[in-house]
Tab-separated table of C-alpha atoms in Angstrom:
chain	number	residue	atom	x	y	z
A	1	UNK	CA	203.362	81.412	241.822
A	2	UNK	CA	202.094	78.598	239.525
A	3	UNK	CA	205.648	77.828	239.092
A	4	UNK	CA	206.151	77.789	242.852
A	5	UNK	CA	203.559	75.518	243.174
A	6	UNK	CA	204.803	73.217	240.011
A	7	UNK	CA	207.991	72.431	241.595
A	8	UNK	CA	206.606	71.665	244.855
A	9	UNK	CA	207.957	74.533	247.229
A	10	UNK	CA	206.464	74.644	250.585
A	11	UNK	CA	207.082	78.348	250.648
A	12	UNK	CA	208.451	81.127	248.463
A	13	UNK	CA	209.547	84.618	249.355
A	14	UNK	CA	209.967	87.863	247.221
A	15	UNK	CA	213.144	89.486	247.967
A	16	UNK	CA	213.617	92.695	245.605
A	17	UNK	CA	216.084	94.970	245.937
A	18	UNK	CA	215.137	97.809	247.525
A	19	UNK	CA	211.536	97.840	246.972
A	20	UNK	CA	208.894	95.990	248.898
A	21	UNK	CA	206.232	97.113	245.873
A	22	UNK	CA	205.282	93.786	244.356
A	23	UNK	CA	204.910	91.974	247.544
A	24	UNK	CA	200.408	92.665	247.386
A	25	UNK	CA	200.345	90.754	244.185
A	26	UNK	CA	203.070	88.235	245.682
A	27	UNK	CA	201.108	87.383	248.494
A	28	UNK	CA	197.527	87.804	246.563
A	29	UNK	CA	199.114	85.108	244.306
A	30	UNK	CA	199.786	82.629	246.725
A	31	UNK	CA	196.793	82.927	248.837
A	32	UNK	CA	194.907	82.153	245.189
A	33	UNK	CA	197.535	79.087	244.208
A	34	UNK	CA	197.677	77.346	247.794
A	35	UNK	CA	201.632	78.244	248.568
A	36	UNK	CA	202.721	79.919	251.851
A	37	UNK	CA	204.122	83.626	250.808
A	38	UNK	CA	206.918	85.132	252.921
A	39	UNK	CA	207.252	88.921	252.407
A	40	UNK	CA	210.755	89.878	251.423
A	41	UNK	CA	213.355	92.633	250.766
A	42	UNK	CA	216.911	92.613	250.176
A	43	UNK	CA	218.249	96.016	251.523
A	44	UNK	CA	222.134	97.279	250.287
A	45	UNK	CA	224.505	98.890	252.670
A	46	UNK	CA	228.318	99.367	253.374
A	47	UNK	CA	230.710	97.643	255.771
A	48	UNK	CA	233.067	100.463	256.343
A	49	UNK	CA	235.665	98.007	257.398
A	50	UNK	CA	238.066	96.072	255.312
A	51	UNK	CA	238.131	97.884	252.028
A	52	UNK	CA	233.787	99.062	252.426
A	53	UNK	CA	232.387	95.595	250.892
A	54	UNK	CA	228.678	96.060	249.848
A	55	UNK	CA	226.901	93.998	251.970
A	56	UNK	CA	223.511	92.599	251.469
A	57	UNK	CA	220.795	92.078	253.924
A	58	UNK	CA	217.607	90.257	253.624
A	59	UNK	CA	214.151	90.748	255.432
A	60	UNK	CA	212.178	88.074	255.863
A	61	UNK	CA	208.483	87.901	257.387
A	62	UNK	CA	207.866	91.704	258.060
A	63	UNK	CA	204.722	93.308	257.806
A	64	UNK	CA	204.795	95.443	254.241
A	65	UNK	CA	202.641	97.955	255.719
A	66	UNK	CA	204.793	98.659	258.969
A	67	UNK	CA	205.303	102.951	258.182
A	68	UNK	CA	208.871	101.892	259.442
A	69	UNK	CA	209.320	100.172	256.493
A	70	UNK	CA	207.729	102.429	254.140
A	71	UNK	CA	209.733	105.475	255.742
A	72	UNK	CA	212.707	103.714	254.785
A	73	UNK	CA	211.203	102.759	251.032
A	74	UNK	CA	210.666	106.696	250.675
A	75	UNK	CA	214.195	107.548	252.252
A	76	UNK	CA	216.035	105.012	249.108
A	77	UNK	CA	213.903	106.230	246.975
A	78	UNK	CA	214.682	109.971	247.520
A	79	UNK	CA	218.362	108.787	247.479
A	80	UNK	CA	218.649	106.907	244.173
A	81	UNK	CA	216.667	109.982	242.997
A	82	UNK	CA	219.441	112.366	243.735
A	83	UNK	CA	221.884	110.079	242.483
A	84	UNK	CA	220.352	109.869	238.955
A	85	UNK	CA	220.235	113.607	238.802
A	86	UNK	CA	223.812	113.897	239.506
A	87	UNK	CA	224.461	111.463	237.074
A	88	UNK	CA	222.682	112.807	234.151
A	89	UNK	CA	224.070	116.382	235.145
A	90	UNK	CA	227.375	114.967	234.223
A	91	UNK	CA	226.514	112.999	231.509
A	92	UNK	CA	225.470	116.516	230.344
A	93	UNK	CA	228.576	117.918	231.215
A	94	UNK	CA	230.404	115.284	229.749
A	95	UNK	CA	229.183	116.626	225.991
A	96	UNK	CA	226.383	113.686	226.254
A	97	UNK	CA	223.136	115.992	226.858
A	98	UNK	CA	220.366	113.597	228.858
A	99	UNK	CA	217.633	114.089	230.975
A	100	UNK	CA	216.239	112.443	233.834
A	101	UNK	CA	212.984	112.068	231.725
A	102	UNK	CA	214.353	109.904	229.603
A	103	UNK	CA	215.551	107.667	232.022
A	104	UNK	CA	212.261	106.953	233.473
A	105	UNK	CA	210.707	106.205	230.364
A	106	UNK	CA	213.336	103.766	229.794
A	107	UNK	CA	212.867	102.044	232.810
A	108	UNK	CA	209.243	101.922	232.447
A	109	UNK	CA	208.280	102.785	235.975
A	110	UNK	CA	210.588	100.439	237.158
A	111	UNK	CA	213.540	101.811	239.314
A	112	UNK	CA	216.074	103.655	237.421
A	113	UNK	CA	219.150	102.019	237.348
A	114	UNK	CA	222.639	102.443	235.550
A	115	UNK	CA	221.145	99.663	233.053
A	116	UNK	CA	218.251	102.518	231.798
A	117	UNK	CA	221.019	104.952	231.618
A	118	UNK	CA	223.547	102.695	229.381
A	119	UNK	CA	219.998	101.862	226.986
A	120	UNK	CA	219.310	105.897	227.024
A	121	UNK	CA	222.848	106.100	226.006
A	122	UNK	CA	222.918	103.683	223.169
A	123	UNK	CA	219.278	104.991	221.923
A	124	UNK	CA	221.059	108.300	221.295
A	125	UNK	CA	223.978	107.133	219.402
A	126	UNK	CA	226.372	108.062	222.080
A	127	UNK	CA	227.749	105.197	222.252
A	128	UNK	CA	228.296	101.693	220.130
A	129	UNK	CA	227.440	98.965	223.108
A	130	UNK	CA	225.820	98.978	225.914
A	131	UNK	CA	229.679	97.831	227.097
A	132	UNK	CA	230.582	101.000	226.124
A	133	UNK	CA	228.307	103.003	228.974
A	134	UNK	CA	230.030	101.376	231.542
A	135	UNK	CA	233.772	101.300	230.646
A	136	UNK	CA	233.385	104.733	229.048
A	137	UNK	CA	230.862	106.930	231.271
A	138	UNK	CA	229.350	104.961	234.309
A	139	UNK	CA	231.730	102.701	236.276
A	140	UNK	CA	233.377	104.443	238.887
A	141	UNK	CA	235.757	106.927	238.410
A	142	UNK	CA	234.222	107.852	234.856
A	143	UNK	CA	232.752	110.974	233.956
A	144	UNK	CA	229.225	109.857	234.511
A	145	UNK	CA	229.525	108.209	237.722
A	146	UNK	CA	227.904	108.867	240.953
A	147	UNK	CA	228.642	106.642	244.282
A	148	UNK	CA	225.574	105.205	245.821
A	149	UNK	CA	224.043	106.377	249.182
A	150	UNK	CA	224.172	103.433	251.359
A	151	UNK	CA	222.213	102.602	255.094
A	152	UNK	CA	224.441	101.420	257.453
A	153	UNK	CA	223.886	97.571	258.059
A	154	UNK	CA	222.693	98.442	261.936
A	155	UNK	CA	219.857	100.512	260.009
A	156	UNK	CA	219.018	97.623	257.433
A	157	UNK	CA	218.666	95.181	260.352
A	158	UNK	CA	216.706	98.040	262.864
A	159	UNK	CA	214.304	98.502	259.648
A	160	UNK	CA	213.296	94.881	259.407
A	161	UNK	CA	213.267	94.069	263.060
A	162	UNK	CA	210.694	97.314	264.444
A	163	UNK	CA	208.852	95.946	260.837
A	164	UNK	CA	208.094	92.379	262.575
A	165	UNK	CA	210.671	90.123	260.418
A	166	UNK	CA	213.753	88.806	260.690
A	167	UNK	CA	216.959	89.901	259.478
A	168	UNK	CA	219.300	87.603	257.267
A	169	UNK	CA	223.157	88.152	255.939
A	170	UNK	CA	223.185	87.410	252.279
A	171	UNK	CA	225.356	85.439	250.417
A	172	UNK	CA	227.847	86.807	252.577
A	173	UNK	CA	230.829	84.671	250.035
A	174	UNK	CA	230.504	87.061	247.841
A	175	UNK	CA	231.725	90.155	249.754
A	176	UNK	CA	235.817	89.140	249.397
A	177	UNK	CA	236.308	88.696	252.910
A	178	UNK	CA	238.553	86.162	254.971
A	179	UNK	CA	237.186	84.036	257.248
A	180	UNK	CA	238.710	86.075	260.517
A	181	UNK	CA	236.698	88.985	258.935
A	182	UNK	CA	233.602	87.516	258.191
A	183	UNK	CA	233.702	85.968	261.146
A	184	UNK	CA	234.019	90.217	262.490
A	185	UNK	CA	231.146	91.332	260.506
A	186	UNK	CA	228.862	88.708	261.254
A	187	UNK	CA	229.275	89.327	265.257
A	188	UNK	CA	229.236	93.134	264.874
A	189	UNK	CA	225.551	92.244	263.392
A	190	UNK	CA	224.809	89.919	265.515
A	191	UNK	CA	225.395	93.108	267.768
A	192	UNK	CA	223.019	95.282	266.285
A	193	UNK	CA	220.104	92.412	266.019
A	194	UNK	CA	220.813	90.360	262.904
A	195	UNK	CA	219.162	86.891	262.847
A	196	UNK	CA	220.532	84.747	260.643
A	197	UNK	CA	222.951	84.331	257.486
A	198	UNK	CA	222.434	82.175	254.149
A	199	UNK	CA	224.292	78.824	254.329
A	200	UNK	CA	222.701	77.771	251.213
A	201	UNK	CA	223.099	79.556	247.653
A	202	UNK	CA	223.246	79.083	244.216
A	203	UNK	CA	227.035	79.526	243.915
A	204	UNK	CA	228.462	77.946	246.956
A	205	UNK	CA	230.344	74.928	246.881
A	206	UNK	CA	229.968	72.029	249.536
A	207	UNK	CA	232.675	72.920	251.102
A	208	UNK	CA	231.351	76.905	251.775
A	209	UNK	CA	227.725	75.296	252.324
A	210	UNK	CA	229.524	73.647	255.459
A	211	UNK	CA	231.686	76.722	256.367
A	212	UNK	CA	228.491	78.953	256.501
A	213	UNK	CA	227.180	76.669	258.442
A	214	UNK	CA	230.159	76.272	260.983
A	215	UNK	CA	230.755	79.503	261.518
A	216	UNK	CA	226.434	79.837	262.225
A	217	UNK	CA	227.097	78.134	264.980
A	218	UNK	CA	229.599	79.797	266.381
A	219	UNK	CA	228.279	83.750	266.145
A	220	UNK	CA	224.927	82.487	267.331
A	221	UNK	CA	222.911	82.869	263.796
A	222	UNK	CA	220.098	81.030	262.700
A	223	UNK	CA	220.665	79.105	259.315
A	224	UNK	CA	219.177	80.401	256.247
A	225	UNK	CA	219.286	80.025	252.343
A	226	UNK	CA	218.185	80.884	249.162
A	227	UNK	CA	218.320	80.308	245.255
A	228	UNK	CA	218.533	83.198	244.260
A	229	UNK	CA	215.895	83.045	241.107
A	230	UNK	CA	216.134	85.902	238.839
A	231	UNK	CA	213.736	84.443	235.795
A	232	UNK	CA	215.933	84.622	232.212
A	233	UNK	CA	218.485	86.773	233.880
A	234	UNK	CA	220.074	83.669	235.640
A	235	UNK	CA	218.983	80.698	233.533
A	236	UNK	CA	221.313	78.389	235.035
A	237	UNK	CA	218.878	78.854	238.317
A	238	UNK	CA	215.611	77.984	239.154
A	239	UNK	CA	212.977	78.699	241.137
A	240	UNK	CA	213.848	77.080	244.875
A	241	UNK	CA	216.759	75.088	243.437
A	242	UNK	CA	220.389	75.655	241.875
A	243	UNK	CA	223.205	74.078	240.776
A	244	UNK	CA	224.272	70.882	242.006
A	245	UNK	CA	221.665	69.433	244.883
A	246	UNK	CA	220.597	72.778	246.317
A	247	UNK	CA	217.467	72.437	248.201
A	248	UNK	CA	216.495	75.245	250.843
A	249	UNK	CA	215.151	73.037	254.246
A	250	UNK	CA	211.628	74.833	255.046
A	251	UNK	CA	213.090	73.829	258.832
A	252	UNK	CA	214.849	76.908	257.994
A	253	UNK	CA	211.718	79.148	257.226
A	254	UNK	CA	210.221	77.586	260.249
A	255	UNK	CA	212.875	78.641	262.785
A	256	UNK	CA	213.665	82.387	261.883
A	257	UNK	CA	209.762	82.293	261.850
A	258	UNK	CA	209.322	81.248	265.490
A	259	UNK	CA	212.369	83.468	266.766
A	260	UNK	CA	209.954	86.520	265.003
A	261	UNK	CA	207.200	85.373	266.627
A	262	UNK	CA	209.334	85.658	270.061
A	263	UNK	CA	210.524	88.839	269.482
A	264	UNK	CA	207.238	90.504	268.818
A	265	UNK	CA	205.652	88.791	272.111
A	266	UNK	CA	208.577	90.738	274.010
Protein backbone atom coordinates (compact mmCIF):
# COMPACT_ATOMS: atom_id res chain seq x y z
CA UNK A 1 0.00 0.00 0.00
CA UNK A 2 2.88 2.44 0.75
CA UNK A 3 3.86 1.79 -2.72
CA UNK A 4 0.35 2.56 -3.91
CA UNK A 5 0.45 5.60 -2.25
CA UNK A 6 4.25 6.48 -3.52
CA UNK A 7 3.28 6.47 -7.04
CA UNK A 8 0.27 8.43 -6.60
CA UNK A 9 -2.70 5.94 -7.42
CA UNK A 10 -6.07 7.17 -6.63
CA UNK A 11 -7.15 3.61 -6.08
CA UNK A 12 -5.74 0.09 -6.09
CA UNK A 13 -7.50 -3.23 -6.21
CA UNK A 14 -6.38 -6.84 -5.20
CA UNK A 15 -7.25 -9.23 -7.80
CA UNK A 16 -5.89 -12.87 -6.81
CA UNK A 17 -6.63 -15.71 -8.47
CA UNK A 18 -9.06 -17.57 -7.02
CA UNK A 19 -8.89 -16.48 -3.54
CA UNK A 20 -10.44 -13.42 -2.01
CA UNK A 21 -8.15 -14.24 1.39
CA UNK A 22 -5.83 -11.26 1.54
CA UNK A 23 -8.37 -8.72 0.72
CA UNK A 24 -8.86 -7.82 5.16
CA UNK A 25 -5.26 -6.84 5.24
CA UNK A 26 -5.69 -5.15 1.64
CA UNK A 27 -8.31 -3.01 2.67
CA UNK A 28 -6.94 -2.61 6.51
CA UNK A 29 -3.85 -1.27 4.63
CA UNK A 30 -5.37 1.33 2.78
CA UNK A 31 -7.76 2.61 5.26
CA UNK A 32 -4.24 3.08 7.47
CA UNK A 33 -2.16 4.71 4.27
CA UNK A 34 -5.05 7.11 2.92
CA UNK A 35 -5.67 5.10 -0.64
CA UNK A 36 -9.17 4.00 -1.76
CA UNK A 37 -9.12 -0.10 -1.73
CA UNK A 38 -11.30 -1.92 -4.27
CA UNK A 39 -11.88 -5.60 -3.32
CA UNK A 40 -10.88 -7.92 -6.11
CA UNK A 41 -10.81 -11.48 -7.56
CA UNK A 42 -9.90 -12.84 -10.77
CA UNK A 43 -12.04 -16.06 -11.23
CA UNK A 44 -10.85 -18.86 -14.23
CA UNK A 45 -13.36 -20.57 -16.39
CA UNK A 46 -13.80 -22.15 -19.94
CA UNK A 47 -15.34 -20.85 -23.15
CA UNK A 48 -16.48 -24.08 -24.59
CA UNK A 49 -16.52 -22.51 -27.97
CA UNK A 50 -13.74 -22.09 -30.41
CA UNK A 51 -11.13 -24.55 -29.29
CA UNK A 52 -12.28 -24.01 -24.95
CA UNK A 53 -9.94 -20.75 -24.42
CA UNK A 54 -9.44 -20.14 -20.62
CA UNK A 55 -11.04 -17.14 -20.00
CA UNK A 56 -10.48 -14.81 -17.17
CA UNK A 57 -12.93 -12.80 -15.27
CA UNK A 58 -12.42 -10.12 -12.80
CA UNK A 59 -14.62 -8.92 -9.77
CA UNK A 60 -14.45 -5.71 -8.83
CA UNK A 61 -16.21 -3.90 -5.73
CA UNK A 62 -18.01 -6.96 -4.11
CA UNK A 63 -18.54 -7.39 -0.64
CA UNK A 64 -15.77 -10.21 0.63
CA UNK A 65 -18.11 -11.38 3.13
CA UNK A 66 -21.20 -11.98 0.72
CA UNK A 67 -21.65 -16.23 1.72
CA UNK A 68 -22.20 -16.21 -2.17
CA UNK A 69 -18.85 -15.52 -2.56
CA UNK A 70 -17.42 -17.58 0.06
CA UNK A 71 -19.64 -20.65 -1.18
CA UNK A 72 -17.92 -20.32 -4.31
CA UNK A 73 -14.22 -19.84 -2.49
CA UNK A 74 -15.08 -23.30 -0.71
CA UNK A 75 -16.49 -24.92 -4.04
CA UNK A 76 -12.58 -24.03 -5.94
CA UNK A 77 -11.11 -24.90 -3.17
CA UNK A 78 -12.64 -28.43 -2.85
CA UNK A 79 -11.90 -28.65 -6.64
CA UNK A 80 -8.18 -27.84 -6.86
CA UNK A 81 -8.15 -30.22 -3.84
CA UNK A 82 -9.27 -33.17 -5.83
CA UNK A 83 -7.18 -32.25 -8.58
CA UNK A 84 -3.91 -32.38 -6.55
CA UNK A 85 -4.86 -35.76 -5.26
CA UNK A 86 -5.27 -37.10 -8.64
CA UNK A 87 -2.18 -35.71 -9.53
CA UNK A 88 0.03 -37.01 -6.91
CA UNK A 89 -1.82 -40.49 -7.29
CA UNK A 90 -0.21 -40.59 -10.63
CA UNK A 91 2.87 -39.16 -9.92
CA UNK A 92 2.85 -42.26 -7.64
CA UNK A 93 1.91 -44.40 -10.27
CA UNK A 94 4.25 -43.01 -12.51
CA UNK A 95 7.32 -44.71 -10.25
CA UNK A 96 7.65 -41.01 -8.59
CA UNK A 97 6.09 -41.82 -4.97
CA UNK A 98 4.62 -38.20 -3.50
CA UNK A 99 2.19 -37.19 -1.20
CA UNK A 100 -0.18 -34.52 -0.95
CA UNK A 101 1.62 -33.56 2.37
CA UNK A 102 4.40 -32.59 0.83
CA UNK A 103 2.86 -30.39 -1.43
CA UNK A 104 1.37 -28.25 1.14
CA UNK A 105 4.40 -27.78 2.95
CA UNK A 106 5.91 -26.63 -0.15
CA UNK A 107 3.49 -24.17 -0.81
CA UNK A 108 3.52 -22.89 2.60
CA UNK A 109 -0.18 -22.48 3.10
CA UNK A 110 -0.40 -20.88 0.00
CA UNK A 111 -2.57 -22.63 -2.74
CA UNK A 112 -1.05 -25.63 -4.18
CA UNK A 113 -0.21 -25.24 -7.54
CA UNK A 114 1.72 -27.27 -10.32
CA UNK A 115 4.76 -24.84 -9.31
CA UNK A 116 4.84 -26.72 -5.49
CA UNK A 117 4.57 -29.93 -7.29
CA UNK A 118 7.60 -29.31 -9.92
CA UNK A 119 9.78 -27.90 -6.41
CA UNK A 120 8.50 -31.30 -4.54
CA UNK A 121 9.75 -32.96 -7.58
CA UNK A 122 13.17 -31.49 -7.85
CA UNK A 123 13.62 -31.71 -3.82
CA UNK A 124 13.42 -35.47 -4.34
CA UNK A 125 15.85 -35.89 -7.07
CA UNK A 126 13.26 -36.92 -9.52
CA UNK A 127 14.07 -34.76 -11.72
CA UNK A 128 17.16 -32.29 -12.90
CA UNK A 129 15.04 -28.80 -13.51
CA UNK A 130 12.21 -27.57 -12.53
CA UNK A 131 11.79 -27.59 -16.70
CA UNK A 132 11.88 -31.01 -16.38
CA UNK A 133 8.36 -31.34 -14.19
CA UNK A 134 6.56 -29.85 -16.78
CA UNK A 135 7.80 -31.30 -20.12
CA UNK A 136 8.28 -34.66 -18.40
CA UNK A 137 5.28 -35.23 -15.80
CA UNK A 138 2.82 -32.19 -15.57
CA UNK A 139 1.84 -30.49 -18.85
CA UNK A 140 -1.00 -32.01 -20.35
CA UNK A 141 -1.04 -35.21 -21.71
CA UNK A 142 1.93 -36.37 -19.32
CA UNK A 143 1.73 -38.90 -16.82
CA UNK A 144 1.19 -36.53 -13.98
CA UNK A 145 -1.36 -34.37 -15.38
CA UNK A 146 -4.78 -33.62 -14.28
CA UNK A 147 -7.23 -31.05 -16.28
CA UNK A 148 -8.58 -28.31 -14.15
CA UNK A 149 -12.27 -28.03 -13.00
CA UNK A 150 -13.47 -24.88 -14.44
CA UNK A 151 -16.97 -22.54 -13.57
CA UNK A 152 -18.65 -21.68 -16.46
CA UNK A 153 -18.16 -17.85 -17.24
CA UNK A 154 -22.22 -17.29 -16.60
CA UNK A 155 -21.27 -18.64 -12.95
CA UNK A 156 -18.06 -16.36 -12.57
CA UNK A 157 -20.16 -13.32 -13.54
CA UNK A 158 -23.57 -14.62 -11.31
CA UNK A 159 -20.88 -14.98 -8.32
CA UNK A 160 -19.69 -11.41 -8.45
CA UNK A 161 -22.94 -9.78 -9.37
CA UNK A 162 -25.45 -11.49 -6.23
CA UNK A 163 -21.80 -10.48 -4.25
CA UNK A 164 -22.48 -6.56 -4.97
CA UNK A 165 -19.52 -5.94 -7.66
CA UNK A 166 -19.10 -5.75 -10.99
CA UNK A 167 -17.95 -8.15 -13.41
CA UNK A 168 -14.95 -7.42 -15.88
CA UNK A 169 -13.47 -9.58 -19.06
CA UNK A 170 -9.77 -9.80 -18.62
CA UNK A 171 -7.21 -9.22 -20.90
CA UNK A 172 -9.43 -10.81 -23.21
CA UNK A 173 -6.10 -10.52 -26.16
CA UNK A 174 -4.74 -13.10 -24.71
CA UNK A 175 -7.34 -15.87 -25.26
CA UNK A 176 -6.31 -16.46 -29.32
CA UNK A 177 -9.47 -15.38 -30.58
CA UNK A 178 -10.48 -13.37 -33.84
CA UNK A 179 -12.16 -10.42 -33.65
CA UNK A 180 -15.71 -12.00 -35.07
CA UNK A 181 -15.25 -14.32 -32.00
CA UNK A 182 -14.42 -12.09 -29.42
CA UNK A 183 -16.77 -10.01 -30.55
CA UNK A 184 -19.25 -13.65 -29.79
CA UNK A 185 -17.97 -14.14 -26.40
CA UNK A 186 -18.14 -10.78 -25.21
CA UNK A 187 -22.09 -10.52 -26.17
CA UNK A 188 -22.84 -14.05 -24.89
CA UNK A 189 -21.53 -12.32 -21.44
CA UNK A 190 -22.94 -9.44 -21.87
CA UNK A 191 -25.96 -11.99 -21.86
CA UNK A 192 -25.41 -13.49 -18.70
CA UNK A 193 -24.60 -9.94 -16.81
CA UNK A 194 -20.97 -9.08 -17.51
CA UNK A 195 -20.07 -5.38 -17.03
CA UNK A 196 -17.21 -4.45 -18.55
CA UNK A 197 -13.85 -5.67 -20.33
CA UNK A 198 -10.10 -4.35 -19.88
CA UNK A 199 -9.11 -1.91 -22.68
CA UNK A 200 -6.00 -1.16 -20.93
CA UNK A 201 -3.09 -3.78 -20.08
CA UNK A 202 0.33 -4.23 -19.71
CA UNK A 203 0.86 -6.02 -23.05
CA UNK A 204 -1.44 -4.35 -25.44
CA UNK A 205 -0.30 -2.29 -28.11
CA UNK A 206 -2.02 1.11 -29.16
CA UNK A 207 -3.51 -0.26 -31.70
CA UNK A 208 -5.44 -3.25 -29.37
CA UNK A 209 -5.85 -0.40 -26.59
CA UNK A 210 -8.17 1.23 -29.37
CA UNK A 211 -9.72 -2.09 -30.61
CA UNK A 212 -10.81 -2.97 -26.97
CA UNK A 213 -12.12 0.03 -26.82
CA UNK A 214 -14.13 -0.03 -30.20
CA UNK A 215 -15.53 -3.04 -29.86
CA UNK A 216 -16.72 -1.67 -25.86
CA UNK A 217 -18.78 0.31 -27.53
CA UNK A 218 -20.35 -1.73 -29.61
CA UNK A 219 -21.41 -4.91 -27.12
CA UNK A 220 -22.49 -2.31 -24.61
CA UNK A 221 -19.44 -2.81 -21.94
CA UNK A 222 -18.13 -0.43 -19.68
CA UNK A 223 -14.29 0.30 -20.16
CA UNK A 224 -11.90 -1.10 -17.79
CA UNK A 225 -8.06 -1.74 -17.27
CA UNK A 226 -5.39 -2.90 -15.37
CA UNK A 227 -1.49 -3.37 -14.94
CA UNK A 228 -1.37 -6.31 -14.06
CA UNK A 229 1.42 -6.01 -11.05
CA UNK A 230 2.77 -9.23 -9.96
CA UNK A 231 5.86 -7.81 -7.60
CA UNK A 232 9.43 -9.60 -8.92
CA UNK A 233 7.47 -12.04 -10.95
CA UNK A 234 6.85 -9.35 -13.72
CA UNK A 235 9.62 -6.79 -13.22
CA UNK A 236 9.08 -5.15 -16.38
CA UNK A 237 5.59 -3.93 -14.59
CA UNK A 238 4.73 -1.80 -11.97
CA UNK A 239 2.38 -1.05 -9.67
CA UNK A 240 -0.63 1.01 -11.69
CA UNK A 241 1.61 1.46 -14.74
CA UNK A 242 3.28 -0.70 -17.66
CA UNK A 243 5.06 -0.51 -20.56
CA UNK A 244 4.92 2.31 -22.77
CA UNK A 245 2.36 5.22 -21.33
CA UNK A 246 -0.09 2.91 -19.58
CA UNK A 247 -2.09 4.77 -17.12
CA UNK A 248 -5.51 3.20 -15.85
CA UNK A 249 -8.24 6.49 -15.92
CA UNK A 250 -9.87 6.28 -12.24
CA UNK A 251 -13.03 7.60 -14.63
CA UNK A 252 -12.96 3.99 -15.16
CA UNK A 253 -13.19 2.87 -11.41
CA UNK A 254 -15.76 5.53 -11.06
CA UNK A 255 -18.22 4.27 -13.69
CA UNK A 256 -18.37 0.38 -13.11
CA UNK A 257 -18.70 1.82 -9.49
CA UNK A 258 -21.90 3.80 -10.09
CA UNK A 259 -23.46 1.03 -12.49
CA UNK A 260 -22.91 -1.32 -8.97
CA UNK A 261 -24.39 1.07 -7.06
CA UNK A 262 -27.53 0.90 -9.61
CA UNK A 263 -27.79 -2.53 -9.63
CA UNK A 264 -27.96 -3.06 -5.93
CA UNK A 265 -30.75 -0.16 -5.60
CA UNK A 266 -32.84 -2.48 -8.09
Amino acid sequence: MLLAKKEGLSAVALTDHDTIDGLALFMEAGAKHGVETVSGVEFAALWPKHSRPEIHIVGLGFDPSAPVLRERMEEIRDSRNRRNEKMARRLTAAGLPVTLEEFAANAGGEIITRAHFANVLLEKGYIKTRKDAFSRYLSQGMPGYVEREFLTPARCIQTIRQAGGAAVLAHPTLYALSETQLEELCRELVSEGLDGIECMYSTYTPAQTKAMERLAVRVGLLPSGGSDFHGENKPDIHLGRGPGKLRIPYGYWEALKRRTLRAAEH
